[in-house]
XYZ file of C-alpha atoms in Angstrom:
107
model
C 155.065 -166.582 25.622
C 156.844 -168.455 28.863
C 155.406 -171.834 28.668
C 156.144 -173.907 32.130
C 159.357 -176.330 31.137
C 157.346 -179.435 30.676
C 155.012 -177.914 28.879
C 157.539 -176.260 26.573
C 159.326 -179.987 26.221
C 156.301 -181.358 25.123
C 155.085 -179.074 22.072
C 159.058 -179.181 21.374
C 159.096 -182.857 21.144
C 155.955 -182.964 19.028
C 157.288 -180.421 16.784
C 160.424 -182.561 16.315
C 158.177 -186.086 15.884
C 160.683 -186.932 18.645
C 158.807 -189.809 20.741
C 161.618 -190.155 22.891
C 161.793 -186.758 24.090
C 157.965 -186.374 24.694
C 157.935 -188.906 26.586
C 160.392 -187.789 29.521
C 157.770 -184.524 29.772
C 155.516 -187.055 31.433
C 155.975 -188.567 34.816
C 155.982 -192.280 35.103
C 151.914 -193.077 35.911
C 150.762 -189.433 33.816
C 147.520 -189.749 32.065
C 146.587 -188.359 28.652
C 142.922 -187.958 27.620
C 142.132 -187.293 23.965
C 138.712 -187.904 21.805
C 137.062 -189.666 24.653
C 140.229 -192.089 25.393
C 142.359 -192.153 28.231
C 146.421 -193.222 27.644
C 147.987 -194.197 31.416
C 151.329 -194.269 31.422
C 154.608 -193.673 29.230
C 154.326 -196.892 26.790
C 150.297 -196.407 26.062
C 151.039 -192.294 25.903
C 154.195 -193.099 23.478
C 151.839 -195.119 21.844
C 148.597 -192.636 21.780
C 151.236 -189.829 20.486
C 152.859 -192.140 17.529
C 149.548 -193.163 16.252
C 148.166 -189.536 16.294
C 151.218 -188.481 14.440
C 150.338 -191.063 11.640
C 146.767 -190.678 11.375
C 146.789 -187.076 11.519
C 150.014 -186.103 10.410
C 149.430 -182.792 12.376
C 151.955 -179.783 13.991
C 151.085 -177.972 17.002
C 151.999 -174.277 17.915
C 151.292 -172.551 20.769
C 149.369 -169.292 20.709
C 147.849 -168.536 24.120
C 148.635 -169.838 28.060
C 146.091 -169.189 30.834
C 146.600 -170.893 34.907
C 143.377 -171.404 36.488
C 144.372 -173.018 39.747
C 146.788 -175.783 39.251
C 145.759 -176.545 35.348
C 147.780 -174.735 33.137
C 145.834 -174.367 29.903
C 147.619 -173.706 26.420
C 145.272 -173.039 23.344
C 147.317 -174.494 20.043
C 146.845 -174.094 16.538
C 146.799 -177.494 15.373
C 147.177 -178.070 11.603
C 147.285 -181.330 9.928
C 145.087 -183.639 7.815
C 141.493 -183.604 9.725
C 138.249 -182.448 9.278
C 138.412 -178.430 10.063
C 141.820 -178.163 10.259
C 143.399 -175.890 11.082
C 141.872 -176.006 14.392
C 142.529 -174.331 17.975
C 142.919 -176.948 20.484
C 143.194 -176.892 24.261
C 146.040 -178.489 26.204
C 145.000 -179.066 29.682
C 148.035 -179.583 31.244
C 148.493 -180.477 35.322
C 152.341 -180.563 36.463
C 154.082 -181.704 39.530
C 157.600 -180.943 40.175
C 159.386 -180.801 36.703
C 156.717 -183.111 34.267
C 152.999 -183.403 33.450
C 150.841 -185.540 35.278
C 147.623 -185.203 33.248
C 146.964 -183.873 30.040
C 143.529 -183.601 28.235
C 143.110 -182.350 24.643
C 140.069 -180.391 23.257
C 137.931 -178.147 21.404
């Protein structure tokens, strides 16, 4: 599977617990929106991200990519320590030029 480049930077980053990296997938004023929260910005997305990573302690991989208009959805398998997991999650990404704009996470 061709994931878009952001995209692909993203679950890369994550994969590598590589905050630093994930970040510069995201433009400047993107918004993330996970269990009911939303993260504007890089420092409260770096934030969001880091504090996922050490509650959950989770990996992502990518299984399936579908475009419906300009969202680019990626269905994950998302194992870590949770209730249900593993789990397939979907990415809701929106991109403009080369990073993501708006991502929302969910069942």
């Amino acid at each position: 599977m061709h994931l878009p480049r952001a995209i692909q930077a993203y679950f890369d980053a994550d994969k590598a617990h590589d905050g630093e990296s994930l970040i510069q997938a995201f433009a400047p004023d993107a918004v993330v929106r996970d269990e009911g929260q939303l993260y504007a910005g890089h420092k409260a997305i770096v934030a969001w991200w880091r504090h996922a990573k050490a509650k959950y302690q989770h990996t992502a991989e990518p299984i399936n990519m579908d475009r419906k208009n300009d969202v680019t959805e990626v269905h994950a398998r998302v194992i870590g320590q949770f209730p249900g997991s593993p789990a397939t999650l979907k990415f809701a990404f929106r991109i403009e030029g080369d990073r993501v704009v708006d991502l929302e996470i969910g069942a």
